[in-house]
Short mmCIF file of C-alpha atoms and ligand atoms in Angstrom, two decimals:
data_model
loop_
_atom_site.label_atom_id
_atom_site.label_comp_id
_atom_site.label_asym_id
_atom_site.label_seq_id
_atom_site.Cartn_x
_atom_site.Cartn_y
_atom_site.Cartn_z
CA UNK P 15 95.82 -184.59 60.54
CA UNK P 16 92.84 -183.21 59.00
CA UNK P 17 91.89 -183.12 55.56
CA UNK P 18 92.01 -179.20 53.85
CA UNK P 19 88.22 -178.86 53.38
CA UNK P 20 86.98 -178.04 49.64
CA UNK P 21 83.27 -176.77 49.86
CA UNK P 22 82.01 -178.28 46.77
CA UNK P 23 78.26 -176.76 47.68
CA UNK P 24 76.31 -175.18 44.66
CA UNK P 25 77.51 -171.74 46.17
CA UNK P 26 79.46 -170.40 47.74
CA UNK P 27 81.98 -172.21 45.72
CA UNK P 28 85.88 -171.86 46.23
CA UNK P 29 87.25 -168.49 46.57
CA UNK P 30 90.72 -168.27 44.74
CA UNK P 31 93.70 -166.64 46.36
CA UNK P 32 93.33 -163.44 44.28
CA UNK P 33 89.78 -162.88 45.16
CA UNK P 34 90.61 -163.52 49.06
CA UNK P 35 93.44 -160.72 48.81
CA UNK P 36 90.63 -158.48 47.63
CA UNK P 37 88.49 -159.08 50.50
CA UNK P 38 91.83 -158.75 52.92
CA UNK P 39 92.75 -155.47 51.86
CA UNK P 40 91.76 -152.30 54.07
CA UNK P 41 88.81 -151.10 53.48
CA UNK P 42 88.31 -147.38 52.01
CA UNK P 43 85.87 -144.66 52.05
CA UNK P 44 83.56 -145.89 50.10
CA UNK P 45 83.96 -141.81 48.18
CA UNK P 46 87.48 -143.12 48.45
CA UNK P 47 88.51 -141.76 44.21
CA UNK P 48 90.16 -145.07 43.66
CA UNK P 49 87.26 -147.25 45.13
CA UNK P 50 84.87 -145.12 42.79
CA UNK P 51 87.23 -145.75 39.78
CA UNK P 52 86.90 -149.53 40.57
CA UNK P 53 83.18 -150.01 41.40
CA UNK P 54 83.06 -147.82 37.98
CA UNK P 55 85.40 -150.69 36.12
CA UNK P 56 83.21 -153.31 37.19
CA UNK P 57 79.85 -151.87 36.53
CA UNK P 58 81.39 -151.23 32.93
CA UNK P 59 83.29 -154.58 32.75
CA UNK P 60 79.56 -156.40 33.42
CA UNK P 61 78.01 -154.31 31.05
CA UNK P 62 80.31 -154.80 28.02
CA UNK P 63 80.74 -158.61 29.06
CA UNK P 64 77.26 -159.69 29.58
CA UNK P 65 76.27 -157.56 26.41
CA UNK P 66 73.20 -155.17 26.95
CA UNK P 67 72.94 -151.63 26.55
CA UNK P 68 70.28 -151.47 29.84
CA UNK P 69 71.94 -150.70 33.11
CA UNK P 70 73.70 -152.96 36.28
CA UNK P 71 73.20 -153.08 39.41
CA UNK P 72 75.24 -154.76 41.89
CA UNK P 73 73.59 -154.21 45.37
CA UNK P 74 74.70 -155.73 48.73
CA UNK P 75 72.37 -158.62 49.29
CA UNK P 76 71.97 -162.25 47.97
CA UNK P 77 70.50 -163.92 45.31
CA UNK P 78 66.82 -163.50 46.77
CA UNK P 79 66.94 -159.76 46.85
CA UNK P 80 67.88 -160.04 43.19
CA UNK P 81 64.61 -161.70 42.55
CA UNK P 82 62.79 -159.78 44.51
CA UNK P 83 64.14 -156.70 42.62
CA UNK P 84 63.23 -158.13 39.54
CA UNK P 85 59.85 -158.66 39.07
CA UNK P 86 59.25 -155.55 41.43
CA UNK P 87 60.65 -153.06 39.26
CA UNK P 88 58.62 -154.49 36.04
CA UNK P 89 55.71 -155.56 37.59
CA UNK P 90 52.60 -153.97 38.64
CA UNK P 91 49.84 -156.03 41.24
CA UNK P 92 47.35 -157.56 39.32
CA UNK P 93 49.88 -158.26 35.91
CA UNK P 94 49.75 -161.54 33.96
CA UNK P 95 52.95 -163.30 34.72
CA UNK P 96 53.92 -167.17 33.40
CA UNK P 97 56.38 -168.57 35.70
CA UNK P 98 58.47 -171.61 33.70
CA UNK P 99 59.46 -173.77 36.81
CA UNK P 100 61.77 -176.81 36.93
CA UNK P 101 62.59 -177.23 40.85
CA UNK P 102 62.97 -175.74 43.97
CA UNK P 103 63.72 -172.22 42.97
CA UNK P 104 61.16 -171.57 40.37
CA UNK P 105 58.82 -172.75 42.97
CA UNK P 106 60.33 -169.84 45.00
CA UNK P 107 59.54 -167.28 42.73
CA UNK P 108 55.50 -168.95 42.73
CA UNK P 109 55.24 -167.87 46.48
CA UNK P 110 56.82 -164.22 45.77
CA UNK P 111 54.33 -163.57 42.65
CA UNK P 112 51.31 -164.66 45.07
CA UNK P 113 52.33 -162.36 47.77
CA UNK P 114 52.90 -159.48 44.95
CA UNK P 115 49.35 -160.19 44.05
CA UNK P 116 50.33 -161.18 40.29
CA UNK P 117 47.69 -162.90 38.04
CA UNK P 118 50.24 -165.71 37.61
CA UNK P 119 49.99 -169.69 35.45
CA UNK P 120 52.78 -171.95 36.56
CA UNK P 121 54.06 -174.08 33.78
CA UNK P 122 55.89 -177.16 36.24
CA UNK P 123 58.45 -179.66 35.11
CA UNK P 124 58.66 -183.06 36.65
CA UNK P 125 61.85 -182.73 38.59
CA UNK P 126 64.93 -183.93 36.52
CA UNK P 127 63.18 -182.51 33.40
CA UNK P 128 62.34 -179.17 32.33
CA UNK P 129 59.38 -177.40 29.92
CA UNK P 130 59.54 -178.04 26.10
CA UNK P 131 59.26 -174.87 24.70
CA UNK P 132 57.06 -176.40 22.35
CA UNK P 133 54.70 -176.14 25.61
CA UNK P 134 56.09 -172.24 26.05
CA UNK P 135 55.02 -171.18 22.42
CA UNK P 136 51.52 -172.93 22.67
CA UNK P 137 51.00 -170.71 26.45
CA UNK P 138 52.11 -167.85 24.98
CA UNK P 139 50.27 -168.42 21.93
CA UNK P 140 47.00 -168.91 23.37
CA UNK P 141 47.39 -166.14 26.30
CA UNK P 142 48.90 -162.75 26.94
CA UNK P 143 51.71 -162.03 29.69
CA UNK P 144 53.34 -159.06 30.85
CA UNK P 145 56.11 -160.94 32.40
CA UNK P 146 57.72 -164.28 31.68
CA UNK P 147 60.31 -165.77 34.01
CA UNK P 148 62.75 -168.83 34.28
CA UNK P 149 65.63 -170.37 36.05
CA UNK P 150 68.39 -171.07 33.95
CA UNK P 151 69.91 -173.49 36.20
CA UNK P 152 67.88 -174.66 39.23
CA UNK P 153 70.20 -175.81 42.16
CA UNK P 154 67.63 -178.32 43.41
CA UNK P 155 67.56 -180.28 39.95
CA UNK P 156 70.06 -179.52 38.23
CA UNK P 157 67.89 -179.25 34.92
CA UNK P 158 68.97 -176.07 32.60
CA UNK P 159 66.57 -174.14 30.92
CA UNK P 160 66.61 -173.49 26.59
CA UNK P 161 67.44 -169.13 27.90
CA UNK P 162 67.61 -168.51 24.15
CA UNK P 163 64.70 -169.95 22.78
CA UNK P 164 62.07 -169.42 25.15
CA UNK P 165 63.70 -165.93 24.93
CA UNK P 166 62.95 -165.99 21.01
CA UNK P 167 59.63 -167.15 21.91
CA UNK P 168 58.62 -164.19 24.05
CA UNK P 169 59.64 -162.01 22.14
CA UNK P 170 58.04 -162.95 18.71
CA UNK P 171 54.99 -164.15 20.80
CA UNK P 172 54.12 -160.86 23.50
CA UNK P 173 55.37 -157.63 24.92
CA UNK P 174 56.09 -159.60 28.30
CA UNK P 175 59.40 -158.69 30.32
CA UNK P 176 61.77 -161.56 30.24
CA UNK P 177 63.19 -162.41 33.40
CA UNK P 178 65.98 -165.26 34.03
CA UNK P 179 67.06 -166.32 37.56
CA UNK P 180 71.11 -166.83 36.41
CA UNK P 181 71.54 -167.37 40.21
CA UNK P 182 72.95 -171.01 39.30
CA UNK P 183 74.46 -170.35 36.00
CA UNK P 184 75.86 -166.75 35.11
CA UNK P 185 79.22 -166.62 34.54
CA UNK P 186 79.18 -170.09 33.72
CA UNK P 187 76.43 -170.86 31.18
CA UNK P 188 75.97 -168.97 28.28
CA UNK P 189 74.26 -166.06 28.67
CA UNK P 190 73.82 -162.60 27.02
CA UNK P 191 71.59 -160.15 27.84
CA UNK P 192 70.53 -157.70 24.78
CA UNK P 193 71.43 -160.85 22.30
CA UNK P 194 69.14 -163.40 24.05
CA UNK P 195 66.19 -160.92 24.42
CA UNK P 196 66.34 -160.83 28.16
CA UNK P 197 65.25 -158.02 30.04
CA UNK P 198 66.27 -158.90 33.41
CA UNK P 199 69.16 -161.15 33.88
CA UNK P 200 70.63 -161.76 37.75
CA UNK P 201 72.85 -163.82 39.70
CA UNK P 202 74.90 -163.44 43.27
CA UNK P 203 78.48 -163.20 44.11
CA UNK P 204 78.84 -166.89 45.70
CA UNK P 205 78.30 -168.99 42.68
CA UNK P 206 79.55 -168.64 39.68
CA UNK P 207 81.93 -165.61 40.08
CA UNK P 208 83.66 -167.68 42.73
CA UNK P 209 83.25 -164.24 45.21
CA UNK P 210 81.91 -164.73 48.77
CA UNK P 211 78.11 -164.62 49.48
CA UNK P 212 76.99 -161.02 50.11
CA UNK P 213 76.18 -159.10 46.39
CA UNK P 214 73.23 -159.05 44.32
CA UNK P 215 74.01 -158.67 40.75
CA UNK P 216 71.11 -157.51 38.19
CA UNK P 217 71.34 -156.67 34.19
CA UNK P 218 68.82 -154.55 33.15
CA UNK P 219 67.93 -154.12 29.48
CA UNK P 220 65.74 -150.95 27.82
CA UNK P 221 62.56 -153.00 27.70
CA UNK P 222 62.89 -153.58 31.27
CA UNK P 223 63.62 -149.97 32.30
CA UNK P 224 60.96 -148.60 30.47
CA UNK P 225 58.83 -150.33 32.13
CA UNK P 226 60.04 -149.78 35.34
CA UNK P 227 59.62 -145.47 34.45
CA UNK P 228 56.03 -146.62 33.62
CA UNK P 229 55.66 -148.54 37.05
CA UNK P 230 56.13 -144.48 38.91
CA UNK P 231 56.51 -145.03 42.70
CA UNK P 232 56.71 -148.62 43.64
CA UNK P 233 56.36 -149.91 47.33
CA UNK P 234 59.78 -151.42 47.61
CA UNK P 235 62.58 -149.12 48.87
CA UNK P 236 65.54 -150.65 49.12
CA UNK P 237 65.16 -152.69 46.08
CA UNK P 238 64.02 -149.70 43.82
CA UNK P 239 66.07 -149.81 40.86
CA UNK P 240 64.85 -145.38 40.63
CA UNK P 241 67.14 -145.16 44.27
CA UNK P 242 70.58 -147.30 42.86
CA UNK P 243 69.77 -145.73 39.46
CA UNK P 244 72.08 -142.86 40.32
CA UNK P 245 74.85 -144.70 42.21
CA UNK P 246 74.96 -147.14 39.02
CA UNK P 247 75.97 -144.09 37.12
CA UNK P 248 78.10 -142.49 38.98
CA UNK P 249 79.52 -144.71 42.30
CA UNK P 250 80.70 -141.36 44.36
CA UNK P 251 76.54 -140.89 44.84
CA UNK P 252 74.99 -142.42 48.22
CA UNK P 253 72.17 -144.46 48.54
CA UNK P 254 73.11 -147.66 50.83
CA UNK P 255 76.60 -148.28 51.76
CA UNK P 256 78.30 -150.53 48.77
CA UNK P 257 80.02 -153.53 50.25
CA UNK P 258 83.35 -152.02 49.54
CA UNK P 259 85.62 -155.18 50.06
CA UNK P 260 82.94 -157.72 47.92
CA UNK P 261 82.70 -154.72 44.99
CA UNK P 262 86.33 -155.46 44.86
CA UNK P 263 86.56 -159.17 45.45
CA UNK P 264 84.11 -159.13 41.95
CA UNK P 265 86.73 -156.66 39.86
CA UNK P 266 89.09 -159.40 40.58
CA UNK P 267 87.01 -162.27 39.75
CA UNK P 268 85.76 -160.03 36.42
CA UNK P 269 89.90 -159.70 35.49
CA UNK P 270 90.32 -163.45 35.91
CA UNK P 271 86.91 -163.82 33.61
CA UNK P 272 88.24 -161.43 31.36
CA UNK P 273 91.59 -163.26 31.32
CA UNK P 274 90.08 -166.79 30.88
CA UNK P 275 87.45 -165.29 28.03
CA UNK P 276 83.95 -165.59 28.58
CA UNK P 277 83.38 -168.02 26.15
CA UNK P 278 85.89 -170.41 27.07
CA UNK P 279 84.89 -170.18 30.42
CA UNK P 280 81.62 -171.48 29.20
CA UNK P 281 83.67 -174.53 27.28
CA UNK P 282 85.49 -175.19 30.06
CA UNK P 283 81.96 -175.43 32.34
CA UNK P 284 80.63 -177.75 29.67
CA UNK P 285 83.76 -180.12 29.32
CA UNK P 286 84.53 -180.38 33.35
CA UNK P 287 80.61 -180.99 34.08
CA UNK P 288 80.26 -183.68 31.15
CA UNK P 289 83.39 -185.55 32.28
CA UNK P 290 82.26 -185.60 35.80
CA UNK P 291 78.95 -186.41 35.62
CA UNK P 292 80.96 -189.38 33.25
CA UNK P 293 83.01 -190.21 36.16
CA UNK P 294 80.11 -190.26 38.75
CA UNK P 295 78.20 -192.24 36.45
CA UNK P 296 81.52 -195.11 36.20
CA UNK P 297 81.06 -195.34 39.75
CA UNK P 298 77.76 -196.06 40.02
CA UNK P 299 75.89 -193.24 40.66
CA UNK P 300 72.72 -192.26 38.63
CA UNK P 301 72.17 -187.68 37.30
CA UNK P 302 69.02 -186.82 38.51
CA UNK P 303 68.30 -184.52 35.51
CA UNK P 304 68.04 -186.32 32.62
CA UNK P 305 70.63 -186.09 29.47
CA UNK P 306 69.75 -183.17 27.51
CA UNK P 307 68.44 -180.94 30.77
CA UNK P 308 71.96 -181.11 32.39
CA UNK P 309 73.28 -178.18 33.60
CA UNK P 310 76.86 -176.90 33.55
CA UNK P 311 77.23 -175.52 37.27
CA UNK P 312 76.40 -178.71 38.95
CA UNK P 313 75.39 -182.34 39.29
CA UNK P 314 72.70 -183.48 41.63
CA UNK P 315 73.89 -187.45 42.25
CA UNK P 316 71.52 -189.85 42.87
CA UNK P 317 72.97 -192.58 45.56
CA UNK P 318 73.05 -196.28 44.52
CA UNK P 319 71.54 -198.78 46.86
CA UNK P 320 72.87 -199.17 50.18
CA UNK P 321 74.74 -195.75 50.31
CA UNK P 322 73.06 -193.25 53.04
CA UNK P 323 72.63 -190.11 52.85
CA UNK P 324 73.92 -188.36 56.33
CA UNK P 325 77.18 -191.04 56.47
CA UNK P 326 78.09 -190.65 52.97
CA UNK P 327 78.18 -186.48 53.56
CA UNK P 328 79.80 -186.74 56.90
CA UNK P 329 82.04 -189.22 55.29
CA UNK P 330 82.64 -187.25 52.58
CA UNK P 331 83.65 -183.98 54.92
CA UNK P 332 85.96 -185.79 56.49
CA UNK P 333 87.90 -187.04 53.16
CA UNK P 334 87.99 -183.27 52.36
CA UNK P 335 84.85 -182.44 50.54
CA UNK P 336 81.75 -180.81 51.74
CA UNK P 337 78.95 -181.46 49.25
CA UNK P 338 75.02 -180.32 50.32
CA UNK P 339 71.66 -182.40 50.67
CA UNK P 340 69.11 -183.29 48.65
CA UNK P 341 65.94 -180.44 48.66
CA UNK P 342 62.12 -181.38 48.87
CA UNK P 343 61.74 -185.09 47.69
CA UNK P 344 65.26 -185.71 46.96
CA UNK P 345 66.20 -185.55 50.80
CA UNK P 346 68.18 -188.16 51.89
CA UNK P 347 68.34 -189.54 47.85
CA UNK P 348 71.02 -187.28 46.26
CA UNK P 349 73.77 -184.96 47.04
CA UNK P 350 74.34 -181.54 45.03
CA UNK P 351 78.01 -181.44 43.83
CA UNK P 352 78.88 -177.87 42.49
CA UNK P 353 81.40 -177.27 39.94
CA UNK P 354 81.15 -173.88 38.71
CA UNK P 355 83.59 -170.99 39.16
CA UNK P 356 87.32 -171.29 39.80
CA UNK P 357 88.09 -174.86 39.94
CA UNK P 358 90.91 -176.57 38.30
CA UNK P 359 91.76 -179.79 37.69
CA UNK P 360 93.38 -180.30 40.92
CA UNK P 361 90.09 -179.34 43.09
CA UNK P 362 88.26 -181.54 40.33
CA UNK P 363 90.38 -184.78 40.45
CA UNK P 364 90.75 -184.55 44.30
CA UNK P 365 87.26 -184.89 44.70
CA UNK P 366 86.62 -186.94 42.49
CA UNK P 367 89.12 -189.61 44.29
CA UNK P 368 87.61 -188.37 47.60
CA UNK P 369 84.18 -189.95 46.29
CA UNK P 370 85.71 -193.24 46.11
CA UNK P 371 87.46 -192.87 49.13
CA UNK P 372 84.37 -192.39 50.34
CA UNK P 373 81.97 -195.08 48.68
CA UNK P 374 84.61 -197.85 49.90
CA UNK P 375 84.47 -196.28 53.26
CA UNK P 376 80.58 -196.73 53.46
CA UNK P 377 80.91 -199.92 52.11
CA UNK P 378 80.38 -199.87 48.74
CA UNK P 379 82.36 -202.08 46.08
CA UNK P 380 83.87 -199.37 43.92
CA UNK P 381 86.91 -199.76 41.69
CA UNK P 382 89.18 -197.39 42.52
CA UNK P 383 90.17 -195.19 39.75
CA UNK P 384 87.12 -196.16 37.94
CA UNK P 385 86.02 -192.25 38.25
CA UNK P 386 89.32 -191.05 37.26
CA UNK P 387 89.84 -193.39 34.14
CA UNK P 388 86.34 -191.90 32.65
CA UNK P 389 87.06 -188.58 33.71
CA UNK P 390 90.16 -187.95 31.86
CA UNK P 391 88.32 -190.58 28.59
CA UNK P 392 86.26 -187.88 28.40
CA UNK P 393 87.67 -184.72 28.83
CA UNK P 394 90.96 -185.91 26.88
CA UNK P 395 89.22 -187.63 24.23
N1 PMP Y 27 67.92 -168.82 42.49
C1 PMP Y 27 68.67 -169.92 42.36
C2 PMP Y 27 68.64 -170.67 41.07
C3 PMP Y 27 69.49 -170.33 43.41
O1 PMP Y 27 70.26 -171.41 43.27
C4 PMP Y 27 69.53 -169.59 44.60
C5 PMP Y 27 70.41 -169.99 45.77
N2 PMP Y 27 70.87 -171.26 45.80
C6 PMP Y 27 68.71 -168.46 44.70
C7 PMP Y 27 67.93 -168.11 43.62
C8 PMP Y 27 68.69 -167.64 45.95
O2 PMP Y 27 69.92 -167.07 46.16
P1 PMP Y 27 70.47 -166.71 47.62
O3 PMP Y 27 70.58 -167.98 48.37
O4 PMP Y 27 71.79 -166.06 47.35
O5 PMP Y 27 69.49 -165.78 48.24
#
């Protein structure tokens, strides 16, 4: 018999039984008076939760559209932008500002590490920006940005939009919009918010729309925060079709947030990812970002010697677990182990187990239980 397969990727992430009802049901009009009423709860819901008196806009697409969006509707050609990178997708958002003809400095962390904003006051010190932007989390390191501080920074230092990727972290790391001085915040459905891949998810603060009035007609249509604008405030207007089903997969995943409390979610993030990254450690594996610069969301898990790459994954898969590669370098030398969203113990502790499973079947001395002992040392403490 096969094992049930848990997909343990940094996003999508597990979809909980509530959230896959949502999807199941039959889809209405998207006019439909109830559907409106909901989409209407949710854009509040994010609004109130994430803290910002700006706007939301949840748009079907993924999390690239969300960037794209971004620095589109507060940036003009030509603007000063200071991209704070620390892996894989801060690199990303490099190759967008080039084609978007920004003026843009790259300030480039060592993978594993991130930038001292000791480094982010002297830049911004020294030179003016009309945008700044960072990844809170980035998926290929696992290293977590200081959000708040550099967000303190930019704002006592310039006039420069603050943009954070939360693509890896909302809904899981602490984040609030207004209260952190961010003017864009986004994320997609598949990560934290435990919802199937398919919905772009934006905050928008003041500063940020502002500036998008000043930017008049921009070239992007689709992702023109002007043509949502309307839909945002009032859900029976048309612009593209909503993804009906996913609009209501997210109510359910904001009720389950709302039950949980924000906050504690956030505790709970911290504890679960510090105990496992304990337990991976017991059993011999090595956290590519370094302590200090760990993220919440996920653990990217250097293998000892002797483990490989493509058997360990396959391995892996067919003890239960589907984990993802290594990106750029760190192909073939880590695996990314998500552990944001809706997971409980039970999803946590099988995998765990399914590790060892796994390391003996590759060959590797491991103590069984060795993960599980530090696991519950730490989070029971
Ligand atoms: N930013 C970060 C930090 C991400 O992790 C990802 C996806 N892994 C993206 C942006 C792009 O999102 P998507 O794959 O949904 O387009």
């Amino acid at each position: 018999m096969e094992n049930e397969k848990y997909v343990m990727i940094p996003g999508p992430t597990p979809v909980v039984e509530p959230i896959q009802r949502s999807m199941g049901r039959k889809t209405a009009a998207f006019k439909d008076p109830d559907f409106v009423a909901d989409f209407e709860s949710v854009l509040a819901d994010l609004k109130n939760l994430w803290k910002t008196d700006g706007e939301v806009f949840v748009v079907p697409g993924s999390g690239t559209l969300a960037m794209e969006m971004a620095v589109s509707n507060t940036l003009a050609p030509g603007e000063k932008v200071l991209i704070i990178s620390h892996g894989y997708f801060g690199d990303r958002f490099v190759e967008i500002a080039q084609r978007k003809d920004y003026n843009c400095t790259v300030l480039s962390a060592e993978w594993g590490t991130g930038i001292d904003t000791a480094k982010v006051q002297e830049e911004l010190s020294e030179n003016d920006y009309d945008g700044v932007i960072v990844t809170h989390v980035d998926t290929s390191t696992g290293v977590k940005a200081s959000i708040k501080e550099i967000g303190r920074i930019v704002k006592e230092k310039s006039d420069a939009i603050y943009i954070v990727d939360g693509v890896c972290a909302t809904a899981a790391e602490k984040e609030y919009v207004d209260p952190m001085n961010i003017d864009i915040l986004f994320t997609a459905s598949q990560k934290a918010f435990g919802v199937p891949p398919g919905l772009a998810i934006l905050w928008a603060g003041p500063n940020a729309m502002d500036k998008r009035e000043e930017l008049g007609e921009i070239t992007e249509y689709y992702g023109d925060f002007n043509k949502w604008l309307p839909i945002m405030h009032d859900p029976s207007n048309y612009f593209g079709t909503p993804a009906v089903n996913l609009i209501w997969a997210l109510q359910t995943s904001i009720e389950l947030i709302k039950k949980e409390g924000l906050e504690s979610r956030f505790v709970r993030h911290k504890e679960d990812a510090q105990a496992i990254q304990a337990a991976l450690e017991a059993m011999g594996f090595d956290i590519l970002a370094e302590e200090g610069w760990r993220a919440h969301t996920l653990s990217n898990v250097l293998y000892p010697k002797g483990i490989e790459d493509e058997e360990f994954r396959n391995t892996l898969r067919k003890e239960g677990v589907v984990v993802a590669g290594g990106l750029g370098d760190y192909a073939g030398k880590l695996f990314r182990l998500g552990h944001m969203g809706n997971i409980d113990d039970h999803i946590i502790t099988s995998v765990l187990q399914a590790i060892e499973r796994t390391l003996h079947r590759c060959g590797y001395d491991v103590d069984f239980g060795v993960g599980m002992k530090k696991y519950m040392e730490k989070k029971y403490k």
